[in-house]
Amino acid sequence: MTSTAFITHRDCWLHNMGEHHPESPERLGAINDRLIAAGLDMYLSFHDAPVASVDQISRAHPREHVEELLASVPEHGIRHLDPDTALCPHSMKAALRSAGAGIMATDLVLSGQAENAFCAIRPPGHHAEAGKAMGFCFFNNVAVAARHALEEHGLKRVAIVDFDVHHGNGTEDIFKDDPRVLMVSIFQHPFYPYSGADNPAPNMVNVPIKAGSRGDVFREIVTNIWMPALRNHAPEMIFISAGFDAHYEDDMGSLGLVEADYMWVTEQLKAVAAESANRRIVSLLEGGYSLSSLARSVVAHIKTLADL
Ligand SMILES: [Zn+2]
């Protein structure tokens, strides 16, 4: 059996962008319930996410931008940064724990205390560009974690894999000039945030797919495009931007993945990690808004990570 760490924090539930916002605290509750119902909780090591420091977050964002966001939480009510993205009085507590979860996961996996780790966090991060919060995202959690692995632990090459239904424009923005990082992704196109299909940098293997596509299309892309690129890069660690909004039941997007596809892709990534990365994988929650399919997919993903 593999040792898998599960990292979260109660503060991640406090971020609330309004009653009907799909990026809701209930997402973490649904994951928790399903994890316990599946009996997985006995097999994982649970950790409370620490608060990320401004220095750590500033490896992926300009320091002034980080400080400005930290200072912009309202005292009461909700402050919108764009029509989808808003701050409540507790939002930055949640954002600091989310970024901190990725850092802790990286430390646990690189110190050998866990073989891999899943971060059940919100707000998500992959739309957050270096200098811009957007698309439900404030700090780019996976980018902060990857830079931590490179700068603090001295890794030379890492990969970021993004199977969220939306293009990880923020992650691309942060790493497009950093050849140490290979990003591979799929995303529905044309679709929010309408980026990713034109003139990608050489270290970006981001594959647009049409609305209505199902697991067969996804698996073909992974097999024929992602896997050769990943093997060629030989990452010393794999980070996953694990969004589950490409699920068939998720109305946020129009793709047709199911739990079996998430299990399959997780197996593929474990195979690459076994070849070049000493099995190290850190997976961070991004999207996924249908509570039932989100929770089932996360459990399927973690079961595969943990060899259960
Ligand atoms: Zn998404």
Short mmCIF file of C-alpha atoms and ligand atoms in Angstrom, two decimals:
data_model
loop_
_atom_site.label_atom_id
_atom_site.label_comp_id
_atom_site.label_asym_id
_atom_site.label_seq_id
_atom_site.Cartn_x
_atom_site.Cartn_y
_atom_site.Cartn_z
CA MET A 1 0.00 0.00 0.00
CA THR A 2 1.11 3.53 -0.76
CA SER A 3 1.26 6.19 1.91
CA THR A 4 -0.98 9.02 0.83
CA ALA A 5 -1.32 12.28 2.72
CA PHE A 6 -4.61 14.22 2.76
CA ILE A 7 -4.19 17.90 3.52
CA THR A 8 -6.96 20.38 4.21
CA HIS A 9 -7.93 23.06 6.74
CA ARG A 10 -11.19 24.28 8.27
CA ASP A 11 -10.34 27.83 7.18
CA CYS A 12 -10.87 26.69 3.58
CA TRP A 13 -14.58 26.36 4.40
CA LEU A 14 -14.82 30.00 5.54
CA HIS A 15 -14.28 31.53 2.10
CA ASN A 16 -17.78 32.28 0.83
CA MET A 17 -18.55 34.21 -2.35
CA GLY A 18 -22.33 34.25 -1.85
CA GLU A 19 -25.16 31.81 -1.37
CA HIS A 20 -25.54 30.68 -4.97
CA HIS A 21 -21.90 30.69 -5.99
CA PRO A 22 -20.88 27.27 -7.38
CA GLU A 23 -17.42 27.47 -5.76
CA SER A 24 -18.97 26.79 -2.37
CA PRO A 25 -17.78 25.48 1.00
CA GLU A 26 -20.15 22.52 0.51
CA ARG A 27 -17.68 21.17 -2.05
CA LEU A 28 -15.25 20.26 0.75
CA GLY A 29 -18.07 18.84 2.86
CA ALA A 30 -19.15 16.57 0.02
CA ILE A 31 -15.57 15.30 -0.41
CA ASN A 32 -15.22 14.66 3.32
CA ASP A 33 -18.51 12.74 3.51
CA ARG A 34 -17.72 10.55 0.54
CA LEU A 35 -14.21 9.86 1.79
CA ILE A 36 -15.58 8.61 5.09
CA ALA A 37 -18.44 6.69 3.45
CA ALA A 38 -15.88 4.93 1.23
CA GLY A 39 -13.83 3.97 4.28
CA LEU A 40 -10.79 5.72 2.87
CA ASP A 41 -10.15 7.82 5.95
CA MET A 42 -8.48 4.87 7.71
CA TYR A 43 -5.81 4.59 5.04
CA LEU A 44 -4.75 8.21 4.69
CA SER A 45 -2.60 10.42 6.90
CA PHE A 46 -4.49 13.64 7.65
CA HIS A 47 -2.76 16.99 8.00
CA ASP A 48 -3.89 20.55 8.73
CA ALA A 49 -2.55 22.91 6.09
CA PRO A 50 -0.19 25.61 7.38
CA VAL A 51 -0.43 29.27 6.36
CA ALA A 52 1.78 30.02 3.36
CA SER A 53 4.15 32.95 3.85
CA VAL A 54 4.23 36.00 1.61
CA ASP A 55 7.76 34.94 0.59
CA GLN A 56 6.52 31.52 -0.51
CA ILE A 57 3.59 32.95 -2.50
CA SER A 58 5.87 35.58 -4.02
CA ARG A 59 7.73 32.84 -5.87
CA ALA A 60 4.74 32.75 -8.23
CA HIS A 61 3.30 36.27 -7.91
CA PRO A 62 4.78 39.77 -7.60
CA ARG A 63 5.05 40.62 -3.90
CA GLU A 64 3.07 43.88 -4.26
CA HIS A 65 0.19 41.95 -5.83
CA VAL A 66 0.19 39.43 -2.95
CA GLU A 67 0.21 42.21 -0.38
CA GLU A 68 -2.53 44.10 -2.20
CA LEU A 69 -4.78 41.03 -2.24
CA LEU A 70 -4.13 40.36 1.44
CA ALA A 71 -5.09 43.94 2.22
CA SER A 72 -8.22 43.99 0.06
CA VAL A 73 -10.51 41.73 2.10
CA PRO A 74 -13.65 43.59 3.18
CA GLU A 75 -14.55 44.00 6.85
CA HIS A 76 -18.13 42.95 6.11
CA GLY A 77 -19.98 41.55 3.16
CA ILE A 78 -18.49 40.64 -0.18
CA ARG A 79 -16.10 42.57 -2.44
CA HIS A 80 -16.09 41.53 -6.09
CA LEU A 81 -12.81 41.49 -8.04
CA ASP A 82 -14.62 40.35 -11.19
CA PRO A 83 -18.15 39.03 -11.75
CA ASP A 84 -17.06 35.49 -10.70
CA THR A 85 -14.43 36.19 -8.09
CA ALA A 86 -15.10 37.80 -4.75
CA LEU A 87 -13.59 38.28 -1.33
CA CYS A 88 -15.39 37.84 1.98
CA PRO A 89 -13.76 38.75 5.32
CA HIS A 90 -12.26 35.23 5.61
CA SER A 91 -11.17 34.69 2.01
CA MET A 92 -7.47 35.35 2.52
CA LYS A 93 -7.33 32.97 5.50
CA ALA A 94 -8.61 30.27 3.15
CA ALA A 95 -6.30 31.32 0.31
CA LEU A 96 -3.22 31.24 2.58
CA ARG A 97 -4.13 27.74 3.81
CA SER A 98 -4.74 26.54 0.24
CA ALA A 99 -1.30 27.70 -0.86
CA GLY A 100 0.15 26.34 2.37
CA ALA A 101 -1.39 22.92 1.71
CA GLY A 102 0.56 22.58 -1.53
CA ILE A 103 3.77 23.56 0.22
CA MET A 104 3.19 21.06 3.01
CA ALA A 105 2.33 18.35 0.47
CA THR A 106 5.56 19.05 -1.38
CA ASP A 107 7.58 18.87 1.84
CA LEU A 108 5.91 15.61 2.96
CA VAL A 109 6.48 13.94 -0.39
CA LEU A 110 10.04 15.19 -0.89
CA SER A 111 11.04 14.16 2.64
CA GLY A 112 9.64 10.68 2.03
CA GLN A 113 6.98 10.97 4.74
CA ALA A 114 4.35 10.32 2.09
CA GLU A 115 4.61 8.86 -1.38
CA ASN A 116 1.94 11.20 -2.69
CA ALA A 117 -0.54 13.74 -1.36
CA PHE A 118 -3.94 15.23 -2.12
CA CYS A 119 -4.86 18.76 -1.07
CA ALA A 120 -8.61 19.27 -0.49
CA ILE A 121 -8.51 23.03 -0.72
CA ARG A 122 -10.42 26.09 -1.84
CA PRO A 123 -10.14 28.69 -3.25
CA PRO A 124 -8.67 26.91 -6.29
CA GLY A 125 -5.70 28.43 -8.10
CA HIS A 126 -5.08 27.62 -11.75
CA HIS A 127 -6.75 30.73 -13.21
CA ALA A 128 -4.71 33.07 -10.98
CA GLU A 129 -2.10 34.73 -13.19
CA ALA A 130 1.09 36.19 -11.80
CA GLY A 131 -0.49 39.62 -11.37
CA LYS A 132 -4.21 38.94 -11.57
CA ALA A 133 -6.83 37.13 -9.48
CA MET A 134 -9.67 35.76 -11.64
CA GLY A 135 -11.98 32.81 -12.25
CA PHE A 136 -12.60 31.94 -8.55
CA CYS A 137 -8.78 31.96 -8.00
CA PHE A 138 -6.51 34.25 -5.96
CA PHE A 139 -3.12 32.60 -5.48
CA ASN A 140 -1.99 29.91 -7.92
CA ASN A 141 -1.60 27.05 -5.44
CA VAL A 142 0.00 24.58 -7.84
CA ALA A 143 2.46 27.22 -9.07
CA VAL A 144 3.45 28.13 -5.51
CA ALA A 145 4.00 24.43 -4.73
CA ALA A 146 6.00 23.78 -7.91
CA ARG A 147 8.24 26.81 -7.31
CA HIS A 148 8.72 25.64 -3.72
CA ALA A 149 9.95 22.28 -5.04
CA LEU A 150 12.31 24.00 -7.49
CA GLU A 151 13.62 26.84 -5.31
CA GLU A 152 13.51 25.38 -1.80
CA HIS A 153 14.25 21.73 -2.56
CA GLY A 154 16.45 22.29 -5.59
CA LEU A 155 14.58 20.08 -8.06
CA LYS A 156 15.57 20.71 -11.65
CA ARG A 157 12.48 19.56 -13.54
CA VAL A 158 8.83 19.20 -12.55
CA ALA A 159 5.61 18.67 -14.48
CA ILE A 160 2.17 20.17 -13.91
CA VAL A 161 -0.75 18.14 -15.22
CA ASP A 162 -4.11 19.90 -15.47
CA PHE A 163 -7.29 17.95 -16.29
CA ASP A 164 -9.77 20.62 -15.20
CA VAL A 165 -12.36 21.44 -17.90
CA HIS A 166 -11.01 25.01 -18.03
CA HIS A 167 -7.62 26.05 -19.38
CA GLY A 168 -5.14 26.80 -16.59
CA ASN A 169 -4.31 30.23 -17.93
CA GLY A 170 -2.74 31.32 -14.66
CA THR A 171 -0.34 28.39 -14.54
CA GLU A 172 0.61 28.99 -18.17
CA ASP A 173 1.17 32.69 -17.48
CA ILE A 174 3.48 31.95 -14.55
CA PHE A 175 5.56 29.19 -16.20
CA LYS A 176 5.62 30.07 -19.90
CA ASP A 177 9.21 31.29 -19.57
CA ASP A 178 10.36 28.64 -17.09
CA PRO A 179 11.59 25.55 -19.00
CA ARG A 180 12.09 23.64 -15.73
CA VAL A 181 8.32 23.22 -15.71
CA LEU A 182 6.42 21.22 -18.31
CA MET A 183 2.67 21.84 -18.29
CA VAL A 184 0.34 19.34 -19.93
CA SER A 185 -3.40 19.89 -19.98
CA ILE A 186 -6.68 19.35 -21.74
CA PHE A 187 -9.47 21.88 -21.72
CA GLN A 188 -12.80 22.46 -23.40
CA HIS A 189 -12.43 24.99 -26.21
CA PRO A 190 -13.76 27.48 -27.04
CA PHE A 191 -14.69 28.07 -23.40
CA TYR A 192 -13.74 30.22 -20.41
CA PRO A 193 -11.08 31.69 -20.12
CA TYR A 194 -10.75 31.50 -23.95
CA SER A 195 -6.97 31.05 -23.82
CA GLY A 196 -4.51 28.23 -24.32
CA ALA A 197 -5.08 27.35 -27.96
CA ASP A 198 -2.87 29.96 -29.62
CA ASN A 199 0.92 30.20 -29.73
CA PRO A 200 1.79 28.18 -26.65
CA ALA A 201 5.33 28.32 -25.28
CA PRO A 202 7.46 25.20 -25.96
CA ASN A 203 7.01 23.95 -22.38
CA MET A 204 3.20 24.10 -22.69
CA VAL A 205 1.40 21.05 -24.04
CA ASN A 206 -2.15 22.25 -23.68
CA VAL A 207 -4.64 20.40 -25.84
CA PRO A 208 -8.02 22.01 -26.60
CA ILE A 209 -10.96 19.64 -27.01
CA LYS A 210 -14.48 20.12 -28.30
CA ALA A 211 -17.58 20.27 -26.13
CA GLY A 212 -19.26 16.89 -25.95
CA SER A 213 -15.99 14.90 -25.98
CA ARG A 214 -15.85 11.88 -23.69
CA GLY A 215 -13.25 9.64 -22.10
CA ASP A 216 -12.13 8.03 -25.35
CA VAL A 217 -10.96 11.39 -26.72
CA PHE A 218 -9.32 12.26 -23.41
CA ARG A 219 -7.47 8.94 -23.18
CA GLU A 220 -6.19 9.25 -26.73
CA ILE A 221 -4.73 12.68 -25.98
CA VAL A 222 -3.14 11.47 -22.75
CA THR A 223 -1.63 8.40 -24.45
CA ASN A 224 -0.44 10.05 -27.64
CA ILE A 225 0.44 13.59 -26.55
CA TRP A 226 0.83 13.92 -22.77
CA MET A 227 2.74 10.71 -22.08
CA PRO A 228 5.52 11.21 -24.67
CA ALA A 229 5.94 14.84 -23.54
CA LEU A 230 6.07 13.83 -19.88
CA ARG A 231 8.56 11.02 -20.51
CA ASN A 232 10.72 13.35 -22.56
CA HIS A 233 10.77 15.92 -19.74
CA ALA A 234 11.48 13.27 -17.09
CA PRO A 235 10.04 15.27 -14.18
CA GLU A 236 11.45 14.71 -10.70
CA MET A 237 7.99 15.39 -9.29
CA ILE A 238 4.49 15.58 -10.76
CA PHE A 239 1.92 18.15 -9.67
CA ILE A 240 -1.72 17.71 -10.61
CA SER A 241 -4.20 20.55 -10.99
CA ALA A 242 -7.03 18.20 -10.20
CA GLY A 243 -10.26 19.78 -11.37
CA PHE A 244 -13.25 17.48 -11.73
CA ASP A 245 -15.54 19.79 -13.71
CA ALA A 246 -14.90 17.83 -16.93
CA HIS A 247 -17.16 15.15 -15.38
CA TYR A 248 -20.22 14.15 -17.39
CA GLU A 249 -22.52 15.24 -14.56
CA ASP A 250 -20.88 18.63 -14.02
CA ASP A 251 -22.92 21.40 -15.63
CA MET A 252 -20.07 23.89 -15.44
CA GLY A 253 -18.56 22.35 -18.57
CA SER A 254 -19.68 20.11 -21.41
CA LEU A 255 -17.20 17.23 -21.39
CA GLY A 256 -18.03 13.65 -20.50
CA LEU A 257 -15.38 12.21 -18.21
CA VAL A 258 -16.38 9.72 -15.51
CA GLU A 259 -14.70 8.25 -12.43
CA ALA A 260 -13.07 5.49 -14.50
CA ASP A 261 -11.30 8.14 -16.59
CA TYR A 262 -9.94 9.86 -13.49
CA MET A 263 -8.70 6.53 -12.15
CA TRP A 264 -7.12 5.68 -15.49
CA VAL A 265 -5.29 9.00 -15.87
CA THR A 266 -4.09 8.78 -12.27
CA GLU A 267 -2.60 5.33 -13.09
CA GLN A 268 -0.87 6.79 -16.13
CA LEU A 269 0.65 9.59 -14.07
CA LYS A 270 1.76 7.13 -11.41
CA ALA A 271 3.58 5.20 -14.12
CA VAL A 272 5.50 8.32 -15.21
CA ALA A 273 6.19 9.23 -11.59
CA ALA A 274 7.61 5.75 -10.98
CA GLU A 275 10.00 6.16 -13.93
CA SER A 276 11.58 9.52 -13.20
CA ALA A 277 10.10 11.02 -10.03
CA ASN A 278 10.63 8.36 -7.35
CA ARG A 279 6.79 8.06 -7.39
CA ARG A 280 6.33 11.61 -6.10
CA ILE A 281 2.92 13.14 -6.90
CA VAL A 282 1.22 16.15 -5.31
CA SER A 283 -2.38 16.68 -6.38
CA LEU A 284 -4.34 19.86 -5.64
CA LEU A 285 -8.07 20.36 -6.00
CA GLU A 286 -9.12 22.90 -8.63
CA GLY A 287 -12.70 22.88 -10.03
CA GLY A 288 -15.61 20.44 -9.73
CA TYR A 289 -19.04 21.85 -8.93
CA SER A 290 -21.57 19.04 -9.06
CA LEU A 291 -21.21 17.94 -5.47
CA SER A 292 -21.94 14.25 -6.04
CA SER A 293 -19.69 13.72 -9.05
CA LEU A 294 -16.96 15.90 -7.49
CA ALA A 295 -16.88 13.80 -4.34
CA ARG A 296 -17.03 10.47 -6.20
CA SER A 297 -14.27 11.55 -8.57
CA VAL A 298 -11.99 12.76 -5.78
CA VAL A 299 -12.45 9.45 -3.98
CA ALA A 300 -11.67 7.52 -7.19
CA HIS A 301 -8.55 9.67 -7.70
CA ILE A 302 -7.33 9.23 -4.11
CA LYS A 303 -8.06 5.49 -4.14
CA THR A 304 -5.82 5.18 -7.16
CA LEU A 305 -3.12 7.39 -5.65
CA ALA A 306 -3.18 5.24 -2.50
CA ASP A 307 -3.29 1.88 -4.36
CA LEU A 308 -6.49 0.91 -2.58
ZN ZN B 1 -12.57 24.48 -13.93
#
